[in-house]
C-alpha positions as protocol buffer text, in pm:
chain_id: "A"
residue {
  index: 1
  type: UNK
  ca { x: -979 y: -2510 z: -1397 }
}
residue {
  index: 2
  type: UNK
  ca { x: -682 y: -2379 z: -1580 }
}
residue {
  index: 3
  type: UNK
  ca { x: -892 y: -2309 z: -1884 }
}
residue {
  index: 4
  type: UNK
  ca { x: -1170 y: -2090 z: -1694 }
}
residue {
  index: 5
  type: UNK
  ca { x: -925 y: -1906 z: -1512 }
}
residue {
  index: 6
  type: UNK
  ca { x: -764 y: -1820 z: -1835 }
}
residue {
  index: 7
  type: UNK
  ca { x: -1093 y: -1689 z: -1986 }
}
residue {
  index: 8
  type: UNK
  ca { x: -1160 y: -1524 z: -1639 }
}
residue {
  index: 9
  type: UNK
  ca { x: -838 y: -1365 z: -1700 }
}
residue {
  index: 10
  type: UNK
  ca { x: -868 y: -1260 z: -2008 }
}
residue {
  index: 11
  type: UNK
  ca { x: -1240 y: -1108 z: -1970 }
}
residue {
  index: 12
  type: UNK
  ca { x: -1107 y: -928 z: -1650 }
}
residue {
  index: 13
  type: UNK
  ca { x: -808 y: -760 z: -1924 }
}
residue {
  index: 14
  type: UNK
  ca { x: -1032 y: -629 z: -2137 }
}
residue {
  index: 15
  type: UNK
  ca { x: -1368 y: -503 z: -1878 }
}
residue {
  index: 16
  type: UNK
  ca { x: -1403 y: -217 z: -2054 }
}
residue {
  index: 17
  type: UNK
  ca { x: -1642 y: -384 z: -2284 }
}
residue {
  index: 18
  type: UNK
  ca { x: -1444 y: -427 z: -2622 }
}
residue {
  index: 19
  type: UNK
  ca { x: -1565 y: -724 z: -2895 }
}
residue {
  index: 20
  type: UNK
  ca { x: -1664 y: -865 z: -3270 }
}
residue {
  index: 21
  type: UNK
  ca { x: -1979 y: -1045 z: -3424 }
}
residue {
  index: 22
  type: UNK
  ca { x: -1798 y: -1300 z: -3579 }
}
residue {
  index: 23
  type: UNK
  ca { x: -1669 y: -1588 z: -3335 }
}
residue {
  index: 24
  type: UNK
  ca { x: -1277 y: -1657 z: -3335 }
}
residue {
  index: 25
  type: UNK
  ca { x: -1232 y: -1905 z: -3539 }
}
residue {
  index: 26
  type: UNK
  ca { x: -916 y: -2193 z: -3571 }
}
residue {
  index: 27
  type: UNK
  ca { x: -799 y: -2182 z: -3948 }
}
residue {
  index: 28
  type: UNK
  ca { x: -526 y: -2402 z: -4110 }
}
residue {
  index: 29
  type: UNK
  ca { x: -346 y: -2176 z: -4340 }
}
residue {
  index: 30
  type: UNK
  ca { x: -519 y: -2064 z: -4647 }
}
residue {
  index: 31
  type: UNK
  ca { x: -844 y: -2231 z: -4528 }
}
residue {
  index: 32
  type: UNK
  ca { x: -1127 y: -1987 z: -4532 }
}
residue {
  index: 33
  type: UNK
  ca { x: -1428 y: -1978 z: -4262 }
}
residue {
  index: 34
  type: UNK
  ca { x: -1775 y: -1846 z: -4387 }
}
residue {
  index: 35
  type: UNK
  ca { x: -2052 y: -1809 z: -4135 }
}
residue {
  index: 36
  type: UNK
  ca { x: -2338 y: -1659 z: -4020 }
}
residue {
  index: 37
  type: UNK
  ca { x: -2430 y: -1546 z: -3683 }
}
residue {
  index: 38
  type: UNK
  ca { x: -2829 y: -1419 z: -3573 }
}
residue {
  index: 39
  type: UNK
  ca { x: -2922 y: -1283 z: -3226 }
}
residue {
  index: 40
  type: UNK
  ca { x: -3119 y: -1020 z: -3055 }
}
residue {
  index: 41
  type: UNK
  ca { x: -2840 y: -775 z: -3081 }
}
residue {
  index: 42
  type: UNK
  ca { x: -2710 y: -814 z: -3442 }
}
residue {
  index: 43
  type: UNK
  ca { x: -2675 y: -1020 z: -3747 }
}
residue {
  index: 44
  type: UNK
  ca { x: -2394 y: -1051 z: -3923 }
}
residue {
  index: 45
  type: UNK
  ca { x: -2212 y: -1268 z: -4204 }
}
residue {
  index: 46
  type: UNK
  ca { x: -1863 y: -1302 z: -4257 }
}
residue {
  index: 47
  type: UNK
  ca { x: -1579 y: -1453 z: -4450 }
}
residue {
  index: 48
  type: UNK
  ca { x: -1233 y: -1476 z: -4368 }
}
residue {
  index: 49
  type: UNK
  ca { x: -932 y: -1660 z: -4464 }
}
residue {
  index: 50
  type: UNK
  ca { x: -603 y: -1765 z: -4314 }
}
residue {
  index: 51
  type: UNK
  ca { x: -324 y: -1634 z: -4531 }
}
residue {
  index: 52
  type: UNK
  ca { x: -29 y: -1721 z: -4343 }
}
residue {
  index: 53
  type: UNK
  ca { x: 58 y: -1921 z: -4041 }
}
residue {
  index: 54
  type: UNK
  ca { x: -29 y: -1648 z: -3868 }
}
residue {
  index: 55
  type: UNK
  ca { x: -216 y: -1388 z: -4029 }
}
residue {
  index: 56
  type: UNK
  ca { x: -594 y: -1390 z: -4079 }
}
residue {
  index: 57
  type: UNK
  ca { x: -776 y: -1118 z: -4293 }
}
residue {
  index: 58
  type: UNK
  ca { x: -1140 y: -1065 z: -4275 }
}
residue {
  index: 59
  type: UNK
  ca { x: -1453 y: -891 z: -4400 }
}
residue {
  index: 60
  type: UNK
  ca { x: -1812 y: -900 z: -4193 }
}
residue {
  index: 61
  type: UNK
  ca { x: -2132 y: -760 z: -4259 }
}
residue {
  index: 62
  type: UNK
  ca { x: -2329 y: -652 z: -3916 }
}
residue {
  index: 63
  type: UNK
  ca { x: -2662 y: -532 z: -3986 }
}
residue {
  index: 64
  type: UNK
  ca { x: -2547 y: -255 z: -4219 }
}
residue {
  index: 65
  type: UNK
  ca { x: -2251 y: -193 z: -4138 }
}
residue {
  index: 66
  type: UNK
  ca { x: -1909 y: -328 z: -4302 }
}
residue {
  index: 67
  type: UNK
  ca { x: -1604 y: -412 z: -4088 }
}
residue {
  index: 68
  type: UNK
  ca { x: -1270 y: -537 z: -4249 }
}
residue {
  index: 69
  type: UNK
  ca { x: -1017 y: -648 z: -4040 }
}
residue {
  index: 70
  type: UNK
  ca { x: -721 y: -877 z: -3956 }
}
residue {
  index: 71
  type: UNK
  ca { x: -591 y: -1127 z: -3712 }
}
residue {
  index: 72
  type: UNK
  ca { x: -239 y: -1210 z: -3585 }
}
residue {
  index: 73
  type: UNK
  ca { x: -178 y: -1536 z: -3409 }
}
residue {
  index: 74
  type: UNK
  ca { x: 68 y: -1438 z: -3134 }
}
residue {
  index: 75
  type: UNK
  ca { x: 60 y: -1806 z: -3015 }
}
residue {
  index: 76
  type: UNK
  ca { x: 221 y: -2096 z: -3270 }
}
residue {
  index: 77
  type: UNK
  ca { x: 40 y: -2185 z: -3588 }
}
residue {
  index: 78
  type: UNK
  ca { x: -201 y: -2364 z: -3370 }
}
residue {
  index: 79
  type: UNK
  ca { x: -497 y: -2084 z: -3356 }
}
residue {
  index: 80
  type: UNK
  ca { x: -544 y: -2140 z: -3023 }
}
residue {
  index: 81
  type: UNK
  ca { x: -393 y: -1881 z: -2816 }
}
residue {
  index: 82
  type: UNK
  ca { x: -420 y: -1524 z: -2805 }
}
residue {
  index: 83
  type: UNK
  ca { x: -469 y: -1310 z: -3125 }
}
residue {
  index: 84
  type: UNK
  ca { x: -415 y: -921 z: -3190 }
}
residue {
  index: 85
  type: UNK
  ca { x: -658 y: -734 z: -3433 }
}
residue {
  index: 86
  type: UNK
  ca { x: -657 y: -444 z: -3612 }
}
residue {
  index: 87
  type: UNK
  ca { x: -1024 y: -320 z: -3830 }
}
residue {
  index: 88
  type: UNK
  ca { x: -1174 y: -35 z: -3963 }
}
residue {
  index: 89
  type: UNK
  ca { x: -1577 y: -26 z: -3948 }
}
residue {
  index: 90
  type: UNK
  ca { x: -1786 y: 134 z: -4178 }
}
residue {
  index: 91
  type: UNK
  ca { x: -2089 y: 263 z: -4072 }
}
residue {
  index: 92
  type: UNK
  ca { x: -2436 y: 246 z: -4274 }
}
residue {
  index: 93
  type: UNK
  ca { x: -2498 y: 611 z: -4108 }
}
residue {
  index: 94
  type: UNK
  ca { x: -2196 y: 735 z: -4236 }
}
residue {
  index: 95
  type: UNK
  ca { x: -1786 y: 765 z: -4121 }
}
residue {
  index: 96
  type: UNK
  ca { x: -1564 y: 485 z: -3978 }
}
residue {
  index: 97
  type: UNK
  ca { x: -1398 y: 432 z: -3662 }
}
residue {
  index: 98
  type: UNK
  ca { x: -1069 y: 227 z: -3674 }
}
residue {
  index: 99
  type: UNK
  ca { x: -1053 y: -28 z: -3393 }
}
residue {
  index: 100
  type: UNK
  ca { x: -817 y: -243 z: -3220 }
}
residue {
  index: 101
  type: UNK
  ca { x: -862 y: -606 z: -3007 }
}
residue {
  index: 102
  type: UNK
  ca { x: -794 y: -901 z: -2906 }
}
residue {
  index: 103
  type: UNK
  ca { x: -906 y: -1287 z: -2936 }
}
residue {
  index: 104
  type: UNK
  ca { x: -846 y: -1550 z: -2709 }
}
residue {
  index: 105
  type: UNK
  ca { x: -940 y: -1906 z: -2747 }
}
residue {
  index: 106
  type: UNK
  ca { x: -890 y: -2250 z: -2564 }
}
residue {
  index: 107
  type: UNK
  ca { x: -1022 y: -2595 z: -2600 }
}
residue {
  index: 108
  type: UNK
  ca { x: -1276 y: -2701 z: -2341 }
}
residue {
  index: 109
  type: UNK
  ca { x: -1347 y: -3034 z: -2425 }
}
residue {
  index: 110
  type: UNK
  ca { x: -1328 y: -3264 z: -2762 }
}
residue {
  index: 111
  type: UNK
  ca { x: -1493 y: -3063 z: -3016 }
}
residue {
  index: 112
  type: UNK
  ca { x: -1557 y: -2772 z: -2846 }
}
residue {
  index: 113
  type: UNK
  ca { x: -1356 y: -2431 z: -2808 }
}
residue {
  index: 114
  type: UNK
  ca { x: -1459 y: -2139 z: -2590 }
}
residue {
  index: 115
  type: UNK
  ca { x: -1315 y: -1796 z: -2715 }
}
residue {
  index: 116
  type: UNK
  ca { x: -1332 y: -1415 z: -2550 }
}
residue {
  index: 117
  type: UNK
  ca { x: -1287 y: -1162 z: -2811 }
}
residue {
  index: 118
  type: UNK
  ca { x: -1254 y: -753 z: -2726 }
}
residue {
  index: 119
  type: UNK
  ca { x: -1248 y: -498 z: -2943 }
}
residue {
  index: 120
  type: UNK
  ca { x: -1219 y: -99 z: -2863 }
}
residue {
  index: 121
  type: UNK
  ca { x: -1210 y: 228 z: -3132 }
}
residue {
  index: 122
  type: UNK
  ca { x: -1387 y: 552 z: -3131 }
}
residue {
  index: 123
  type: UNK
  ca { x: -1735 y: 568 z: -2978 }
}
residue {
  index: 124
  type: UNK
  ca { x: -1741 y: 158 z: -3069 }
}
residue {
  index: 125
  type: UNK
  ca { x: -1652 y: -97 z: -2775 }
}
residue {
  index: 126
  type: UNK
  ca { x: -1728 y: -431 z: -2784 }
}
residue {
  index: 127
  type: UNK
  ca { x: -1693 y: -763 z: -2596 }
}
residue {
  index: 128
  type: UNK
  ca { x: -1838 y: -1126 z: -2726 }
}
residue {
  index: 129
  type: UNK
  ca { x: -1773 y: -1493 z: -2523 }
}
residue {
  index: 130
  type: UNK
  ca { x: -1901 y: -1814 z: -2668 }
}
residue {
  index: 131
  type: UNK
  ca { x: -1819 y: -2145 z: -2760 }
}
residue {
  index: 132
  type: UNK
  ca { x: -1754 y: -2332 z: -3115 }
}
residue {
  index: 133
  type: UNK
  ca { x: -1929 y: -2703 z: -3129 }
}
residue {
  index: 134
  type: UNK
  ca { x: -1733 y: -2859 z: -3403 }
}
residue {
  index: 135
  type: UNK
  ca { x: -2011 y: -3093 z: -3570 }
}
residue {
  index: 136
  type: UNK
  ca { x: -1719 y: -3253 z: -3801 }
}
residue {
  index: 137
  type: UNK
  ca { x: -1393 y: -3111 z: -3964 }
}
residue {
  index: 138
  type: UNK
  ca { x: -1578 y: -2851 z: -4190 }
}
residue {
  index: 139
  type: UNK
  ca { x: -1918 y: -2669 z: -3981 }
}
residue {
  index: 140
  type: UNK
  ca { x: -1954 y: -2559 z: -3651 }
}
residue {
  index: 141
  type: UNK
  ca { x: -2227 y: -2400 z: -3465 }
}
residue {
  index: 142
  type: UNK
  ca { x: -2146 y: -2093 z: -3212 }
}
residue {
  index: 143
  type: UNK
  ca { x: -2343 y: -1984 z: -2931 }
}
residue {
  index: 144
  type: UNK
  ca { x: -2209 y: -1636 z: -2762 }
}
residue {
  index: 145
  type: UNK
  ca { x: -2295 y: -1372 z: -2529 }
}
residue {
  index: 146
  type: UNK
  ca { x: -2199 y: -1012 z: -2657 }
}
residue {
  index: 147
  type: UNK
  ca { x: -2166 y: -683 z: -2561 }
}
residue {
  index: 148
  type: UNK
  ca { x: -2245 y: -357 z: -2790 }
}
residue {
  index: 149
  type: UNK
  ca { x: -2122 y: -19 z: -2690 }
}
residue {
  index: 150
  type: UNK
  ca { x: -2230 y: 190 z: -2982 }
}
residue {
  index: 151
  type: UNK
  ca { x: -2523 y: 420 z: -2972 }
}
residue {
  index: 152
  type: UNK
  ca { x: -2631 y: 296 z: -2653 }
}
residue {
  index: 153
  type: UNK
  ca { x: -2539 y: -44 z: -2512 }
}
residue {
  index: 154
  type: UNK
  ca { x: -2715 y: -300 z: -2650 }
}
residue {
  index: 155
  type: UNK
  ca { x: -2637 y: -710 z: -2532 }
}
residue {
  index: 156
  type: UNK
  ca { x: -2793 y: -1032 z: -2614 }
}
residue {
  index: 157
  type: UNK
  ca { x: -2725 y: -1435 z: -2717 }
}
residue {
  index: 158
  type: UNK
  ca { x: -2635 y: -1475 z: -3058 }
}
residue {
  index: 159
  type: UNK
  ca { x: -2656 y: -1836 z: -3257 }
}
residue {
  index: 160
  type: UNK
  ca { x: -2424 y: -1911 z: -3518 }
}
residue {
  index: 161
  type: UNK
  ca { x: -2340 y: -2134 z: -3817 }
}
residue {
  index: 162
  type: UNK
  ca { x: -2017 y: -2169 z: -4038 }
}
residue {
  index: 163
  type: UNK
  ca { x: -1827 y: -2364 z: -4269 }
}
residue {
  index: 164
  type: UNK
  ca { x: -1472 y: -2397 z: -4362 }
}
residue {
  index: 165
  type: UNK
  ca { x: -1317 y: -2470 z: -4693 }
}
């Protein structure tokens, strides 16, 4: 009960519609996460790696556009807790907006961690929830809701697969 409150919470803190195409992902330090996410909103692939106990850089590609970005744990070196980030996307169409979120995740059950992530810049909100199902140590499959303010507002489910090294 603890655990949907929290995400509750945390959805309620950022209703203004903020959020990312790639899922918030656990790293150990220096491991790196590739993955690929499809949906009726966007696709997207992305690779990111852990650098520090607490610092997670990133690059995506969402439809044509190129975000890079970067995460701070502001929980332990766990991963699981609330995370700050700080992008800049590039649009296909041309110019960038700088943006600025957050991440939340917590376990559910064995195997399974649901995550809220928000992000907000310039004419660019966004806001994604899903889960991770860990299938063993190294892929996982995410399945998440998200929210598009860009252009229009756009929403849909979006399926994902990714691997760590």
């Amino acid at each position: 009960m603890r655990k949907i409150m929290l995400l509750l919470s945390t959805l309620l803190f950022i209703t203004v519609g903020n959020s990312f195409a790639a899922p918030s992902n656990t790293l150990d330090q220096q491991q790196i996460a590739i993955g690929i996410v499809g949906g009726n909103v966007t696709d997207n692939y992305y690779l990111e790696q852990k650098v520090s106990n607490n610092i997670t850089i990133g690059i995506q590609y969402i439809n044509s556009d190129v975000d890079c970005y970067g995460q701070l744990d502001l929980a332990s070196d766990t991963g699981k807790g609330p995370k700050l980030i700080i992008g800049n996307r590039n649009f296909d169409a041309g110019g960038s907006t700088v943006y600025v979120g957050a991440a939340i995740n917590s376990p559910m059950t064995e195997g399974v961690d649901g995550y809220v992530v928000g992000l907000a810049g310039k004419d660019l909100q966004e806001l994604q929830m899903g889960i991770i199902n860990e299938i063993n140590d190294s892929i996982f499959i995410d399945l998440n809701y998200r929210i598009v303010k860009h252009n229009g507002t756009d929403h849909g489910i979006g399926v994902g697969l990714g691997c760590r090294i």
